[in-house]
Amino acid sequence: MMKKQNKLGRGIVKWQPFASIPQQYAGVRKIIENQKKIPQPILDEEEQERINYILVEATESMSEVTFVYWINGRIETEVGRIRKMDHITKEVFFIDSFDCIYALSIPAIVDVVLA
């Protein structure tokens, strides 16, 4: 039987054995992390309006929401109650289940779901 070859090859993994010096290891690790990053999703106007509507509704009802947001090339998720929205700085301040207050940039929000 013939082995199936990966079309992409081993990629950056083939350079792992050459990372014998700590600086080289840090450099290779940084390259691998940069390859995993994704670009910030671009939302159309309808999606932005839907997110704003849910944010306002959750602020008025003090209900929990799940935030899906983009930061440093990754998509993250947080759950909490909205404490305040600041339209001047475009930030949402929310409280998580441990009563910690976080600030989240509104343009970074990809999706919001009422919990």
PDB file of C-alpha atoms in Angstrom:
ATOM      1  CA  MET A   1       0.000   0.000   0.000  1.00  0.00           C
ATOM      2  CA  MET A   2       1.155   3.482  -0.762  1.00  0.00           C
ATOM      3  CA  LYS A   3       1.155   6.081   1.975  1.00  0.00           C
ATOM      4  CA  LYS A   4      -0.961   9.147   1.415  1.00  0.00           C
ATOM      5  CA  GLN A   5       1.164  12.259   1.467  1.00  0.00           C
ATOM      6  CA  ASN A   6      -0.092  15.451   2.992  1.00  0.00           C
ATOM      7  CA  LYS A   7      -0.441  18.039   0.235  1.00  0.00           C
ATOM      8  CA  LEU A   8       0.846  20.788   2.503  1.00  0.00           C
ATOM      9  CA  GLY A   9       3.803  18.793   3.746  1.00  0.00           C
ATOM     10  CA  ARG A  10       5.005  19.061   7.306  1.00  0.00           C
ATOM     11  CA  GLY A  11       4.993  22.858   7.158  1.00  0.00           C
ATOM     12  CA  ILE A  12       6.710  24.644  10.014  1.00  0.00           C
ATOM     13  CA  VAL A  13       6.827  21.447  12.113  1.00  0.00           C
ATOM     14  CA  LYS A  14       9.917  20.314  10.222  1.00  0.00           C
ATOM     15  CA  TRP A  15      11.860  23.202  11.763  1.00  0.00           C
ATOM     16  CA  GLN A  16      11.137  22.140  15.367  1.00  0.00           C
ATOM     17  CA  PRO A  17      14.281  19.943  15.734  1.00  0.00           C
ATOM     18  CA  PHE A  18      16.481  22.894  14.772  1.00  0.00           C
ATOM     19  CA  ALA A  19      15.223  24.976  17.679  1.00  0.00           C
ATOM     20  CA  SER A  20      18.072  23.911  19.964  1.00  0.00           C
ATOM     21  CA  ILE A  21      18.925  27.398  21.223  1.00  0.00           C
ATOM     22  CA  PRO A  22      16.233  29.000  23.439  1.00  0.00           C
ATOM     23  CA  GLN A  23      16.077  32.070  21.194  1.00  0.00           C
ATOM     24  CA  GLN A  24      15.491  29.852  18.181  1.00  0.00           C
ATOM     25  CA  TYR A  25      12.769  27.954  20.031  1.00  0.00           C
ATOM     26  CA  ALA A  26      11.050  31.233  20.943  1.00  0.00           C
ATOM     27  CA  GLY A  27      11.297  32.395  17.333  1.00  0.00           C
ATOM     28  CA  VAL A  28       9.870  29.161  15.908  1.00  0.00           C
ATOM     29  CA  ARG A  29       7.075  29.169  18.513  1.00  0.00           C
ATOM     30  CA  LYS A  30       6.225  32.778  17.612  1.00  0.00           C
ATOM     31  CA  ILE A  31       6.053  31.890  13.903  1.00  0.00           C
ATOM     32  CA  ILE A  32       3.723  28.961  14.663  1.00  0.00           C
ATOM     33  CA  GLU A  33       1.475  31.174  16.829  1.00  0.00           C
ATOM     34  CA  ASN A  34       1.317  33.845  14.102  1.00  0.00           C
ATOM     35  CA  GLN A  35       0.223  31.229  11.565  1.00  0.00           C
ATOM     36  CA  LYS A  36      -2.722  30.266  13.808  1.00  0.00           C
ATOM     37  CA  LYS A  37      -4.059  33.842  13.944  1.00  0.00           C
ATOM     38  CA  ILE A  38      -7.199  34.716  12.028  1.00  0.00           C
ATOM     39  CA  PRO A  39      -8.125  38.123  10.592  1.00  0.00           C
ATOM     40  CA  GLN A  40     -10.820  40.163  12.309  1.00  0.00           C
ATOM     41  CA  PRO A  41     -14.253  39.229  10.948  1.00  0.00           C
ATOM     42  CA  ILE A  42     -16.016  42.039   9.103  1.00  0.00           C
ATOM     43  CA  LEU A  43     -19.665  42.424  10.081  1.00  0.00           C
ATOM     44  CA  ASP A  44     -22.239  43.857   7.729  1.00  0.00           C
ATOM     45  CA  GLU A  45     -24.630  46.592   8.831  1.00  0.00           C
ATOM     46  CA  GLU A  46     -27.472  44.183   9.603  1.00  0.00           C
ATOM     47  CA  GLU A  47     -25.304  42.106  11.953  1.00  0.00           C
ATOM     48  CA  GLN A  48     -24.070  45.257  13.712  1.00  0.00           C
ATOM     49  CA  GLU A  49     -27.659  46.426  14.228  1.00  0.00           C
ATOM     50  CA  ARG A  50     -28.642  43.020  15.622  1.00  0.00           C
ATOM     51  CA  ILE A  51     -25.710  43.086  18.055  1.00  0.00           C
ATOM     52  CA  ASN A  52     -26.559  46.636  19.164  1.00  0.00           C
ATOM     53  CA  TYR A  53     -30.210  45.671  19.663  1.00  0.00           C
ATOM     54  CA  ILE A  54     -29.246  42.696  21.845  1.00  0.00           C
ATOM     55  CA  LEU A  55     -26.777  44.833  23.829  1.00  0.00           C
ATOM     56  CA  VAL A  56     -29.448  47.460  24.564  1.00  0.00           C
ATOM     57  CA  GLU A  57     -32.039  44.808  25.432  1.00  0.00           C
ATOM     58  CA  ALA A  58     -29.610  42.998  27.755  1.00  0.00           C
ATOM     59  CA  THR A  59     -28.638  46.291  29.427  1.00  0.00           C
ATOM     60  CA  GLU A  60     -32.270  47.138  30.173  1.00  0.00           C
ATOM     61  CA  SER A  61     -33.250  43.657  31.364  1.00  0.00           C
ATOM     62  CA  MET A  62     -29.966  42.943  33.234  1.00  0.00           C
ATOM     63  CA  SER A  63     -29.906  39.471  31.660  1.00  0.00           C
ATOM     64  CA  GLU A  64     -26.772  37.451  30.996  1.00  0.00           C
ATOM     65  CA  VAL A  65     -25.269  37.474  27.539  1.00  0.00           C
ATOM     66  CA  THR A  66     -22.559  35.500  25.821  1.00  0.00           C
ATOM     67  CA  PHE A  67     -20.010  37.703  24.078  1.00  0.00           C
ATOM     68  CA  VAL A  68     -18.053  36.311  21.139  1.00  0.00           C
ATOM     69  CA  TYR A  69     -15.230  38.687  20.310  1.00  0.00           C
ATOM     70  CA  TRP A  70     -11.995  38.918  18.354  1.00  0.00           C
ATOM     71  CA  ILE A  71      -8.738  39.799  20.118  1.00  0.00           C
ATOM     72  CA  ASN A  72      -5.151  39.426  18.892  1.00  0.00           C
ATOM     73  CA  GLY A  73      -6.046  37.039  16.075  1.00  0.00           C
ATOM     74  CA  ARG A  74      -8.230  34.752  18.206  1.00  0.00           C
ATOM     75  CA  ILE A  75     -11.957  34.393  18.813  1.00  0.00           C
ATOM     76  CA  GLU A  76     -12.787  34.400  22.536  1.00  0.00           C
ATOM     77  CA  THR A  77     -16.030  33.892  24.465  1.00  0.00           C
ATOM     78  CA  GLU A  78     -17.171  35.460  27.753  1.00  0.00           C
ATOM     79  CA  VAL A  79     -20.444  35.311  29.673  1.00  0.00           C
ATOM     80  CA  GLY A  80     -21.699  38.118  31.869  1.00  0.00           C
ATOM     81  CA  ARG A  81     -24.217  40.862  32.616  1.00  0.00           C
ATOM     82  CA  ILE A  82     -23.809  44.255  30.985  1.00  0.00           C
ATOM     83  CA  ARG A  83     -23.150  46.967  33.524  1.00  0.00           C
ATOM     84  CA  LYS A  84     -22.744  49.942  31.201  1.00  0.00           C
ATOM     85  CA  MET A  85     -22.292  50.850  27.538  1.00  0.00           C
ATOM     86  CA  ASP A  86     -20.125  53.838  26.621  1.00  0.00           C
ATOM     87  CA  HIS A  87     -20.817  54.977  23.053  1.00  0.00           C
ATOM     88  CA  ILE A  88     -18.091  57.641  23.149  1.00  0.00           C
ATOM     89  CA  THR A  89     -15.246  55.193  23.796  1.00  0.00           C
ATOM     90  CA  LYS A  90     -17.206  52.350  22.112  1.00  0.00           C
ATOM     91  CA  GLU A  91     -16.858  50.001  25.069  1.00  0.00           C
ATOM     92  CA  VAL A  92     -19.145  47.638  26.931  1.00  0.00           C
ATOM     93  CA  PHE A  93     -18.502  47.081  30.621  1.00  0.00           C
ATOM     94  CA  PHE A  94     -19.770  43.746  31.910  1.00  0.00           C
ATOM     95  CA  ILE A  95     -19.612  41.665  35.081  1.00  0.00           C
ATOM     96  CA  ASP A  96     -18.771  37.964  34.871  1.00  0.00           C
ATOM     97  CA  SER A  97     -19.935  35.215  37.243  1.00  0.00           C
ATOM     98  CA  PHE A  98     -17.048  35.977  39.632  1.00  0.00           C
ATOM     99  CA  ASP A  99     -18.133  39.648  39.948  1.00  0.00           C
ATOM    100  CA  CYS A 100     -15.110  40.891  38.002  1.00  0.00           C
ATOM    101  CA  ILE A 101     -15.671  43.903  35.755  1.00  0.00           C
ATOM    102  CA  TYR A 102     -14.344  43.785  32.200  1.00  0.00           C
ATOM    103  CA  ALA A 103     -14.260  46.329  29.391  1.00  0.00           C
ATOM    104  CA  LEU A 104     -14.834  45.056  25.874  1.00  0.00           C
ATOM    105  CA  SER A 105     -14.432  47.097  22.706  1.00  0.00           C
ATOM    106  CA  ILE A 106     -17.683  47.165  20.723  1.00  0.00           C
ATOM    107  CA  PRO A 107     -15.941  46.926  17.300  1.00  0.00           C
ATOM    108  CA  ALA A 108     -14.238  43.707  18.497  1.00  0.00           C
ATOM    109  CA  ILE A 109     -17.575  41.995  19.193  1.00  0.00           C
ATOM    110  CA  VAL A 110     -18.378  39.344  16.607  1.00  0.00           C
ATOM    111  CA  ASP A 111     -21.600  37.994  18.118  1.00  0.00           C
ATOM    112  CA  VAL A 112     -23.805  38.401  21.193  1.00  0.00           C
ATOM    113  CA  VAL A 113     -26.323  35.824  22.390  1.00  0.00           C
ATOM    114  CA  LEU A 114     -28.828  36.262  25.213  1.00  0.00           C
ATOM    115  CA  ALA A 115     -28.233  33.530  27.782  1.00  0.00           C
TER     116      ALA A 115
END
